[in-house]
Tab-separated table of C-alpha atoms in Angstrom:
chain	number	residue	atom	x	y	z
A	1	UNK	CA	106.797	-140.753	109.213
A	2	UNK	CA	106.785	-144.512	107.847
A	3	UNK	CA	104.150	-146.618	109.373
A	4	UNK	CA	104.838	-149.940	111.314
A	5	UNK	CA	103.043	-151.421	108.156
A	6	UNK	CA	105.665	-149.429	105.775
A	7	UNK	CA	108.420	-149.938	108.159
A	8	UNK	CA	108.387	-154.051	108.095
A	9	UNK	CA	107.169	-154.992	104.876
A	10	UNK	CA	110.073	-154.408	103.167
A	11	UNK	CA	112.363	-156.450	105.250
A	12	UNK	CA	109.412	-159.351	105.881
A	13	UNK	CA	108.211	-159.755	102.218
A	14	UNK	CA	109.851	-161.787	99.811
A	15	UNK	CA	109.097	-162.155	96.562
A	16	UNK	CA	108.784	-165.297	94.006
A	17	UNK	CA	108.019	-164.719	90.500
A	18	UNK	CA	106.073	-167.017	88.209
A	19	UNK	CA	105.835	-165.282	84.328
A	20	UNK	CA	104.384	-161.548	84.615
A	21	UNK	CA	102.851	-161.771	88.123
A	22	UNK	CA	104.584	-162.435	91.312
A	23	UNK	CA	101.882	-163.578	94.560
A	24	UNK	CA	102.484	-164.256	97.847
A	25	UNK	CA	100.980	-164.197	101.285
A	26	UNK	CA	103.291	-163.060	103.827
A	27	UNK	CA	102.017	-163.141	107.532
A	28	UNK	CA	103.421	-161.514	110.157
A	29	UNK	CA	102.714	-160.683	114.144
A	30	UNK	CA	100.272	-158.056	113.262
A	31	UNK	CA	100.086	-157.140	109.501
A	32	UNK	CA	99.395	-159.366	106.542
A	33	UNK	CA	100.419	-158.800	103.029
A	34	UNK	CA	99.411	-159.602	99.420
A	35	UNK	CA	100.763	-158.691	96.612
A	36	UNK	CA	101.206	-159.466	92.958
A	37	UNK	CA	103.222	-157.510	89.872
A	38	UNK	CA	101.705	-156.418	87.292
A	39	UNK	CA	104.865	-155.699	84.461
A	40	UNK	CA	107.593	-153.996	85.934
A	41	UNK	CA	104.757	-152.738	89.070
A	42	UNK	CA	104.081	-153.927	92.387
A	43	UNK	CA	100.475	-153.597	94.158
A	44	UNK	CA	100.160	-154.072	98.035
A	45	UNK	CA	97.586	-154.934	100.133
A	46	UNK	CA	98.086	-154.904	103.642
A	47	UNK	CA	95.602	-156.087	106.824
A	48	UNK	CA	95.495	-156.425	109.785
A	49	UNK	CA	92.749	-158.994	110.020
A	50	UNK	CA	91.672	-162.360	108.749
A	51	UNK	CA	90.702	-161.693	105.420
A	52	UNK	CA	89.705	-163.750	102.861
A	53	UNK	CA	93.002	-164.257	100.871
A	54	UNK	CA	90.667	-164.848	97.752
A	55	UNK	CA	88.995	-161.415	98.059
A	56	UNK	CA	92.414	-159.217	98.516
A	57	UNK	CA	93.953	-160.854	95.406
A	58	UNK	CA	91.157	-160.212	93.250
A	59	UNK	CA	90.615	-156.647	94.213
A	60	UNK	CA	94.505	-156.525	93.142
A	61	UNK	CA	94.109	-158.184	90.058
A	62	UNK	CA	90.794	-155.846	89.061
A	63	UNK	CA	92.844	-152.963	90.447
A	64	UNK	CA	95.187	-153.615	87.416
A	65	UNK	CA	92.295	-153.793	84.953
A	66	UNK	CA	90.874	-150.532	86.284
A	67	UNK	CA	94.185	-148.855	85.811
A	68	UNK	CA	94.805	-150.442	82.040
A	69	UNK	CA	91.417	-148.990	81.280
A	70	UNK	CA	92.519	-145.424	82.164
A	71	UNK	CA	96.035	-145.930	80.752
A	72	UNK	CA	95.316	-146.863	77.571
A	73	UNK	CA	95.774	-150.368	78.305
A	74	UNK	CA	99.110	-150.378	79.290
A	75	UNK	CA	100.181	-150.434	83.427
A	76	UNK	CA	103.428	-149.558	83.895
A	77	UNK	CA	105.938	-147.424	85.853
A	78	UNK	CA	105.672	-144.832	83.569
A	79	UNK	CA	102.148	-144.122	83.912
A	80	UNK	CA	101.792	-144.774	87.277
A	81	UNK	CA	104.317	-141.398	87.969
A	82	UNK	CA	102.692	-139.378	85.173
A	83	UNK	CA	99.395	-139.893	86.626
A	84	UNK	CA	99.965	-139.693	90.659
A	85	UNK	CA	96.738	-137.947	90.990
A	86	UNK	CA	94.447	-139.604	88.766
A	87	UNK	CA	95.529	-142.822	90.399
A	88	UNK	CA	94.896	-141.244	94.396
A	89	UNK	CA	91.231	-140.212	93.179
A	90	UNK	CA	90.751	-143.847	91.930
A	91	UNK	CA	92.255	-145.509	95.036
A	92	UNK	CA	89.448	-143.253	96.593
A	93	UNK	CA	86.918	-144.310	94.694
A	94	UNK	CA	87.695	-148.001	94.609
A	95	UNK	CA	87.721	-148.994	98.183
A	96	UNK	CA	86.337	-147.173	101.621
A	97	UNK	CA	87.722	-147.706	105.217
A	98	UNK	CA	89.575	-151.078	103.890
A	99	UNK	CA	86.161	-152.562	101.774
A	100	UNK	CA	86.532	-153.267	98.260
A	101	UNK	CA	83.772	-151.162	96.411
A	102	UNK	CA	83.290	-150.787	92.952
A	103	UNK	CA	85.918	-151.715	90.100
A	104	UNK	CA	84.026	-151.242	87.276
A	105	UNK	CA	85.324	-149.352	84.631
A	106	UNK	CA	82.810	-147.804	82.664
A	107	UNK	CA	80.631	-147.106	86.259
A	108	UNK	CA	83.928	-145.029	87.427
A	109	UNK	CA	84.466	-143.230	83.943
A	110	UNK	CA	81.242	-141.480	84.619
A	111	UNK	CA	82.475	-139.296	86.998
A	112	UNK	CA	86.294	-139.555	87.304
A	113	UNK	CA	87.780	-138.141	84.686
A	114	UNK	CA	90.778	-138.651	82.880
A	115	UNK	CA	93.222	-135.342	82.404
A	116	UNK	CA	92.883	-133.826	79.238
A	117	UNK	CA	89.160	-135.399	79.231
A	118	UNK	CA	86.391	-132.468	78.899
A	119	UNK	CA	82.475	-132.774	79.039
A	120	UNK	CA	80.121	-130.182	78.123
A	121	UNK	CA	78.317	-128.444	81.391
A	122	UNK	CA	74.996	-130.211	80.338
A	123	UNK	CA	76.606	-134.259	79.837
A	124	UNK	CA	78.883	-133.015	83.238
A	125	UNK	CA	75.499	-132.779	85.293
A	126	UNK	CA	73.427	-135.686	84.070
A	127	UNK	CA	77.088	-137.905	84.743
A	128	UNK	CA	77.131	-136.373	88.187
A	129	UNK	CA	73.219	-136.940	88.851
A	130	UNK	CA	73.707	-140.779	87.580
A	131	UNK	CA	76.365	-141.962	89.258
A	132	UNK	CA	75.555	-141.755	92.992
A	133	UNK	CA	72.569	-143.844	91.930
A	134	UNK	CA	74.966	-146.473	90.161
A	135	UNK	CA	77.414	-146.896	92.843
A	136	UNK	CA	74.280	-147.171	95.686
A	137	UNK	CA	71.853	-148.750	93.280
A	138	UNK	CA	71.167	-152.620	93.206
A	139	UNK	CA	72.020	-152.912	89.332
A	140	UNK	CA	75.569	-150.961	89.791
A	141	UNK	CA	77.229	-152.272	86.587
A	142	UNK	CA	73.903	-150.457	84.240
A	143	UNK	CA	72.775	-146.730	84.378
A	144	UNK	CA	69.182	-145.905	83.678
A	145	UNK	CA	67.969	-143.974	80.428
A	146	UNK	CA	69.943	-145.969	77.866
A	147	UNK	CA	68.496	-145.903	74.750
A	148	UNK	CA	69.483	-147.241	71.329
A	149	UNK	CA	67.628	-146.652	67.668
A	150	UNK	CA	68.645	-150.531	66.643
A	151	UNK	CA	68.456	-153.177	70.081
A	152	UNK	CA	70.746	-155.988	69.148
A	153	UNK	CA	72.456	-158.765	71.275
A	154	UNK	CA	75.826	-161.071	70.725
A	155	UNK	CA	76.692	-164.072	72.183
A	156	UNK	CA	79.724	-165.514	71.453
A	157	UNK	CA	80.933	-169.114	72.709
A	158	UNK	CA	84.733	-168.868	72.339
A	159	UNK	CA	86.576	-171.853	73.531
A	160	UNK	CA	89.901	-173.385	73.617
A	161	UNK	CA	91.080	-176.467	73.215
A	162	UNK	CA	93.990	-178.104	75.537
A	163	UNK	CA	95.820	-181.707	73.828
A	164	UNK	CA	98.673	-183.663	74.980
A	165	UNK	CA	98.655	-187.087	72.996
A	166	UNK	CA	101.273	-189.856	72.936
A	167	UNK	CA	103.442	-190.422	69.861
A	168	UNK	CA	101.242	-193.960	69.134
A	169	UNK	CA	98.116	-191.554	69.380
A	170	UNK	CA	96.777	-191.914	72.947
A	171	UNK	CA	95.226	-189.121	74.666
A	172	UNK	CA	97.199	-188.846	77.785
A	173	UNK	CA	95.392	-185.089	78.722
A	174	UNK	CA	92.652	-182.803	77.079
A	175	UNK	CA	90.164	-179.954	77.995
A	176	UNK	CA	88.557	-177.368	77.111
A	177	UNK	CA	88.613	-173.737	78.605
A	178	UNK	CA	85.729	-171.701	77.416
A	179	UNK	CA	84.052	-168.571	78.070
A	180	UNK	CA	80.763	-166.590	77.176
A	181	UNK	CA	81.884	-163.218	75.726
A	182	UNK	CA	78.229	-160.921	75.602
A	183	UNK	CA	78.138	-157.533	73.365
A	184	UNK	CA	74.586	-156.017	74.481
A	185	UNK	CA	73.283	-153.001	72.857
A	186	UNK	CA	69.720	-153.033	74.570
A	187	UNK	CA	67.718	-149.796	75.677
A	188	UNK	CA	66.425	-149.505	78.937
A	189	UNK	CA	66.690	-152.037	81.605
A	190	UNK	CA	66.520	-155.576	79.965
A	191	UNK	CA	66.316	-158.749	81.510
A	192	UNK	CA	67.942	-161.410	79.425
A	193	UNK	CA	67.551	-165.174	79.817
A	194	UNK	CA	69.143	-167.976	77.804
A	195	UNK	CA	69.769	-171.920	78.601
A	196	UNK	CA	72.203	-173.723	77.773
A	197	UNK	CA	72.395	-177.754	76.917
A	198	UNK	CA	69.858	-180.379	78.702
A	199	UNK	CA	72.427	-182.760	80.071
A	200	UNK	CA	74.243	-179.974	81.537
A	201	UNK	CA	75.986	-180.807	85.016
A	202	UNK	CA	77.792	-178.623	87.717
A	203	UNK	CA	81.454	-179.887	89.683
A	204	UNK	CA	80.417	-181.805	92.750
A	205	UNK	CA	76.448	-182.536	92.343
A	206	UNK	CA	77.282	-186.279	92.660
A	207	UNK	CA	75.365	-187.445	89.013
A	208	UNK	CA	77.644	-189.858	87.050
A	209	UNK	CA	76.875	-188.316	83.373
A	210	UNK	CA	75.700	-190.695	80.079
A	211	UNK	CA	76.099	-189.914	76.678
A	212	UNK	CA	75.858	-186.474	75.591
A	213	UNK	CA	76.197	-185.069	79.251
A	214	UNK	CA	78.273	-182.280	79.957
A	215	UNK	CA	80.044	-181.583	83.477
A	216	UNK	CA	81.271	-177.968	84.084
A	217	UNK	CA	84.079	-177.557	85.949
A	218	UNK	CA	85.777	-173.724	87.661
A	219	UNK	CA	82.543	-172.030	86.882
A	220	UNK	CA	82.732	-168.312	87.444
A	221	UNK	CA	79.860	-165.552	86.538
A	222	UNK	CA	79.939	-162.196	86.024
A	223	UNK	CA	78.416	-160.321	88.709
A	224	UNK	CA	75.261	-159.322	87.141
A	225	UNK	CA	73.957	-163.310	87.160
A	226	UNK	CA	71.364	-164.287	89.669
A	227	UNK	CA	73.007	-167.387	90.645
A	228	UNK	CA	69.506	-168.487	92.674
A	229	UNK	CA	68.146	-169.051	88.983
A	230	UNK	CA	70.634	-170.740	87.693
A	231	UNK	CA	71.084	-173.302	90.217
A	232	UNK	CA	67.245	-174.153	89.979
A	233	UNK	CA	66.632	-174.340	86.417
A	234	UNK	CA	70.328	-173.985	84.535
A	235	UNK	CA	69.358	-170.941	83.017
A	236	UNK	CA	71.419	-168.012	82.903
A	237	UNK	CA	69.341	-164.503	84.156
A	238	UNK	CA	71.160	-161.059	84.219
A	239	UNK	CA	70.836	-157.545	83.554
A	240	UNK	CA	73.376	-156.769	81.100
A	241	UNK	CA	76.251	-153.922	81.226
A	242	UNK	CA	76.030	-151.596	78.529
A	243	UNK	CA	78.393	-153.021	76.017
A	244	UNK	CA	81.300	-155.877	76.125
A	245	UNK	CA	81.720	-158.030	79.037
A	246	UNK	CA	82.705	-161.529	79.947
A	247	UNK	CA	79.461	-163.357	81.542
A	248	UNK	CA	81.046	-166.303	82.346
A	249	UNK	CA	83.964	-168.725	82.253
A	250	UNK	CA	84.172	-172.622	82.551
A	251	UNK	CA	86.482	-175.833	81.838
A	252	UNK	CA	84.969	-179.335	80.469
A	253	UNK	CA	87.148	-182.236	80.493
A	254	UNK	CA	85.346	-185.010	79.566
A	255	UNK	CA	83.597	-185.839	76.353
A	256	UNK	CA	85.532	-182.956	74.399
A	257	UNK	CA	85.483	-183.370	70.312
A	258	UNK	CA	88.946	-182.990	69.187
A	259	UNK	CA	88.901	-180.838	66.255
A	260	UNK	CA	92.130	-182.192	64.195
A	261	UNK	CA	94.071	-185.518	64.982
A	262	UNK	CA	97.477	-185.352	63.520
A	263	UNK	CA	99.469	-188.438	62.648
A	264	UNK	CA	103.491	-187.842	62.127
A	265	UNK	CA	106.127	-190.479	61.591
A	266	UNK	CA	109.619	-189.296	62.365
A	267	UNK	CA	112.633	-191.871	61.198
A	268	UNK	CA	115.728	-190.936	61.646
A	269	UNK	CA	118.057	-192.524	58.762
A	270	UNK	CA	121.388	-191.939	60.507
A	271	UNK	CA	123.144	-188.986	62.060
A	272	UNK	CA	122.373	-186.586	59.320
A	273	UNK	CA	119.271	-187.371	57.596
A	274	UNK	CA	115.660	-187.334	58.600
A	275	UNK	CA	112.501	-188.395	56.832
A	276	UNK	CA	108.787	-186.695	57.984
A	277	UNK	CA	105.617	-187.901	57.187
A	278	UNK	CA	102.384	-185.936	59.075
A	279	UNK	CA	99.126	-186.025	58.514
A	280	UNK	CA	95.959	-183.780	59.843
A	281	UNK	CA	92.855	-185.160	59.753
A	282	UNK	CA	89.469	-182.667	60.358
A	283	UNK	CA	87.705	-184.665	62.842
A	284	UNK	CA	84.542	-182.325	62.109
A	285	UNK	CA	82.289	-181.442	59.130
A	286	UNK	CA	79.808	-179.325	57.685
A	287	UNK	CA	82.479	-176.423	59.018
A	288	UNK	CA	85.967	-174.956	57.712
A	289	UNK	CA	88.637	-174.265	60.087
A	290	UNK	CA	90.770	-171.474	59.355
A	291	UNK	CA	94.287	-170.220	59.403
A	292	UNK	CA	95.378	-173.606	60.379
A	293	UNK	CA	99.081	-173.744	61.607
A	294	UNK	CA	101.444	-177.008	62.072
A	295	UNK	CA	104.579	-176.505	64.021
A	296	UNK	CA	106.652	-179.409	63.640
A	297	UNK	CA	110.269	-179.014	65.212
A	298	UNK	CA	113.576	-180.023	63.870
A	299	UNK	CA	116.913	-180.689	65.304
A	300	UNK	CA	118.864	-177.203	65.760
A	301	UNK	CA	121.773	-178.621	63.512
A	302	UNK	CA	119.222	-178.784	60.331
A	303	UNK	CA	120.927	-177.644	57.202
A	304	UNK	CA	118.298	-178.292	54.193
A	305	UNK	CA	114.986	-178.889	54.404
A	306	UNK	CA	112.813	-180.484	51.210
A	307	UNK	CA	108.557	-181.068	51.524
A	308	UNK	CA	105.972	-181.702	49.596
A	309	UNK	CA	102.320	-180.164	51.138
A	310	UNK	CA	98.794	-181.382	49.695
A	311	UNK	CA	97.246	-178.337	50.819
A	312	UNK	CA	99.035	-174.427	51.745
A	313	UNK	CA	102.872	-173.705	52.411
A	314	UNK	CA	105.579	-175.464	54.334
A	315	UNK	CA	108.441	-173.126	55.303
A	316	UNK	CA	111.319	-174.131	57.718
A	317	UNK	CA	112.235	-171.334	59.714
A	318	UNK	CA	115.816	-171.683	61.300
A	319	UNK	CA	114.831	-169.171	64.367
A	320	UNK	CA	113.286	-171.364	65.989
A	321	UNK	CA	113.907	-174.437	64.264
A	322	UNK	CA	110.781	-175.799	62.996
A	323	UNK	CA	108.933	-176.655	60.196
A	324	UNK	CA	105.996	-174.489	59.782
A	325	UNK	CA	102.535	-175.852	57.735
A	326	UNK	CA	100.530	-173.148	57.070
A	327	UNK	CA	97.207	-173.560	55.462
A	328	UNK	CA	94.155	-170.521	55.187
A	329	UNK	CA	91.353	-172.988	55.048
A	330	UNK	CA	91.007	-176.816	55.880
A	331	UNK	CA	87.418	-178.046	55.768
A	332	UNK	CA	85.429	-180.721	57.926
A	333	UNK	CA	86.261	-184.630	56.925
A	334	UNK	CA	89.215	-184.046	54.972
A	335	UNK	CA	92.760	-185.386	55.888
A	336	UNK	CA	96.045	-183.536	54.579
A	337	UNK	CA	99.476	-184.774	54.559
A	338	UNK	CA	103.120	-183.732	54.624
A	339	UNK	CA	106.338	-185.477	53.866
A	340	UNK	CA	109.544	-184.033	53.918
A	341	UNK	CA	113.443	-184.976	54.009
A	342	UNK	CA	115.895	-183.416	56.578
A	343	UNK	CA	119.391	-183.120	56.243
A	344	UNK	CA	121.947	-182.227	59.252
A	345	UNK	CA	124.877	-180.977	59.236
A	346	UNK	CA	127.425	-183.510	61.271
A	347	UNK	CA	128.922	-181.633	64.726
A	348	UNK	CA	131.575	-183.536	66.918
A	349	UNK	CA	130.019	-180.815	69.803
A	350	UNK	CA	126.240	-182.387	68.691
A	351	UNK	CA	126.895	-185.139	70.918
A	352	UNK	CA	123.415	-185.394	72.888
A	353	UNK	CA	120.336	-187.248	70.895
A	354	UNK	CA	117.796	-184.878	69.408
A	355	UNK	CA	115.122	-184.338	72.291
A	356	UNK	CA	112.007	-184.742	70.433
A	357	UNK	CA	109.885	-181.822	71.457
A	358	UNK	CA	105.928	-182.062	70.305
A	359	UNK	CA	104.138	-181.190	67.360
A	360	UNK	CA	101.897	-178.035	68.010
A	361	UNK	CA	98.736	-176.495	66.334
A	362	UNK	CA	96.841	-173.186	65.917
A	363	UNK	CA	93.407	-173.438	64.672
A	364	UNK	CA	90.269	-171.792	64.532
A	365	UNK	CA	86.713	-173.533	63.840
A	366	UNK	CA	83.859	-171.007	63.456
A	367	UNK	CA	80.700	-172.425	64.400
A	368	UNK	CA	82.401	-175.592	66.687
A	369	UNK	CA	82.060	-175.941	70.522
A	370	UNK	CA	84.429	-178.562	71.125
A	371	UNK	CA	83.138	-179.281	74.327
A	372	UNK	CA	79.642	-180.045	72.761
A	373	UNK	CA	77.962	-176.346	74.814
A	374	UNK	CA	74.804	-175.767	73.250
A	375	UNK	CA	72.889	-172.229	74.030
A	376	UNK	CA	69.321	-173.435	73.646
A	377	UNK	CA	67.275	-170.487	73.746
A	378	UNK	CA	68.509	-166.477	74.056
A	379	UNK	CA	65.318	-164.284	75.256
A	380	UNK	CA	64.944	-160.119	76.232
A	381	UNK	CA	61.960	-158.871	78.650
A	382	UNK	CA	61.845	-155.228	78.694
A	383	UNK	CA	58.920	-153.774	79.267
A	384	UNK	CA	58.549	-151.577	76.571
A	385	UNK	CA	58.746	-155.090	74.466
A	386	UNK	CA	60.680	-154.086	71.532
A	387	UNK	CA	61.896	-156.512	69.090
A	388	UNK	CA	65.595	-157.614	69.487
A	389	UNK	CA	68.153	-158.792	66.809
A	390	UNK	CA	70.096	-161.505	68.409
A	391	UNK	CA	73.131	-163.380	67.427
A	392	UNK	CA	74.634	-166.828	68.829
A	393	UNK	CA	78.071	-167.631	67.554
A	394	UNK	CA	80.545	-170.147	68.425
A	395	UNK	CA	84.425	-170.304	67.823
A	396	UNK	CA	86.815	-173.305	68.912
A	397	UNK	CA	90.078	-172.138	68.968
A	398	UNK	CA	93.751	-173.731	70.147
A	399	UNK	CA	95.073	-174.049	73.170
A	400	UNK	CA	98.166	-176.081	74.003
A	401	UNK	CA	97.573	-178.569	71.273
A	402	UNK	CA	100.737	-180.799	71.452
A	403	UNK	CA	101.188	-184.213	69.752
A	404	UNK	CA	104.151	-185.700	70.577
A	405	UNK	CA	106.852	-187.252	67.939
């Protein structure tokens, strides 16, 4: 028999859908639902309380997560009905009388295992033994006893960098969306430690920030951070995970270093010519950006296409009608530029002026933090006080970088 829960939401719930995921909050009389879709799946939450909205979508949305990691990384229909009761044990696992409980993946593979997935007897019983004391334990995201023969540690800063600038070279809006990817291969129970730029400012603490400052905005951790710490003294304390993990995610909007300005000039010499001229300019040095790409578009009657590159390969490409720049390397202070004729072939049904979309970029600058994120010091304490190999890399990559024409 269908619950009062089963029996209304489908007649109370309506859907909107924005790209992959649909969301919405529907609230009734007595129940509440949240939902989003993940590909051609639907996850529900329903309450009958005053939840934090917040909460429920995130479980949702590290639900899916959970699932990709079992599935291979895909989350579909398909795998949901081949794996009915691998997904029921999880749903066990993941929450208790309506609380959200742990969602890590790794902490669950230890003793849920996937069909077809066989331990010997003696791994079996020390998986068994150890996870009770992860799930309980204060430090649920690390088991005890790991040990490694080399103890290394990388940090990677990978950012990306938003642009929207006018056609006479204003910049009408930029930031940059970064986050601190960790790989930790550390025996034992480490505590690591590292500190980030001086001049380094939080959303909201009411300081109006000089030269060199740097204001954080949407700053999330990873649940291993003791935030008391970091609020004191800026510095970022954990215990690591075992492994890969995301320790934290920000935005900066002011005082970002654009890594290329481009410069085009578009005439149009009648209804069936046009006459390019772009140029890219590294606004960086001592560095070498690589696999640079320039998208410039042309109008979707374009017939013939003639350029001349200083540096890599211009290619029109009628699929999409643009002209793509590729180049493999473009290093710091240098300036490259592209000038091409257009010609068009003349439609009575082309009757509407070409639109003008924006020139876009893909980059990627090894060893560049656009927003000017420094990591100032990286330190282990274990007490067993081995030595650690440790690695600090940054990477400053595109994000919508549009220049209009």
């Amino acid at each position: 028999m269908m619950s009062a829960v089963q029996q209304q939401m489908p007649s109370e719930c309506r859907f909107w859908r924005r790209r992959n995921f649909v969301r919405q909050f529907k609230s009734l009389k007595k129940p509440a639902f949240f939902h989003i879709r993940s590909s051609n799946v639907y996850l529900v939450a329903a309450t009958r309380e005053n939840v934090n909205a917040s909460m429920a979508f995130q479980f949702l949305f590290a639900l899916v997560e959970v699932f990709k990691g079992y599935f291979g990384g895909a989350f579909e229909e398909e795998a949901v009905r081949e794996n009915f009761p691998l997904v029921y044990e999880l749903l066990d696992e993941v929450m208790d009388f309506g609380y959200p409980q742990s969602c890590s993946v790794d902490l669950l593979k230890t003793f849920i295992m996937q069909e077809g997935q066989q331990l010997d007897p003696g791994r079996a019983l020390v998986a068994a033994s150890l996870a009770p004391a992860q799930v309980t334990g204060a430090v649920s995201w690390r088991r005890e006893g790991i040990k490694y023969r080399k103890n290394e540690v990388f940090l990677d800063v990978v950012e990306n960098v938003n642009l929207l600038m006018s056609s006479k070279g204003t910049v009408l809006k930029s930031d940059v969306t970064g986050e601190i990817v960790m790989k930790t291969y550390l025996s034992g129970m480490p505590e690591c430690k590292f500190g980030l730029n001086d001049k380094l400012m939080m959303q909201g603490e009411g300081k109006k920030g000089g030269s060199g400052s740097i204001e954080m905005e949407d700053v999330s951790f990873h649940q291993c951070v003791k935030l008391g710490k970091f609020d004191s003294d800026k510095a970022v304390t954990f215990i690591p995970p075992d492994g890969e993990f995301v320790l934290m995610k920000y935005r900066v909007s002011d005082n970002i270093n654009l890594p290329f300005k481009v410069s085009p000039i578009v005439k149009e010499l009648g209804r069936t010519r046009l006459e390019i001229n772009v140029k890219v300019k590294a606004q960086y040095s001592s560095v070498t950006g690589l696999n640079v790409i320039v998208r410039i578009p042309l109008p979707p009657n374009t017939a013939k296409v003639t350029t001349t590159a200083a540096a890599g390969k211009a290619k029109y490409e009628p699929e999409t009608s643009e002209l793509v720049w590729r180049m493999r390397k473009f290093p710091g202070d240098t300036e490259y530029a592209l000038s091409g004729e257009v010609e068009m072939s003349a439609r009575i049904e082309d009757k509407k002026p070409w639109s003008r979309p924006p020139i876009s970029m893909e980059f990627q600058v090894p060893m560049l933090a656009a927003s000017g994120l420094h990591v100032r010091f990286l330190k282990i304490y274990e007490k067993s006080n081995y030595n650690t190999i440790k690695w600090v890399r940054y990477i400053s990559k595109n994000g919508q970088y549009l220049n209009r024409i």
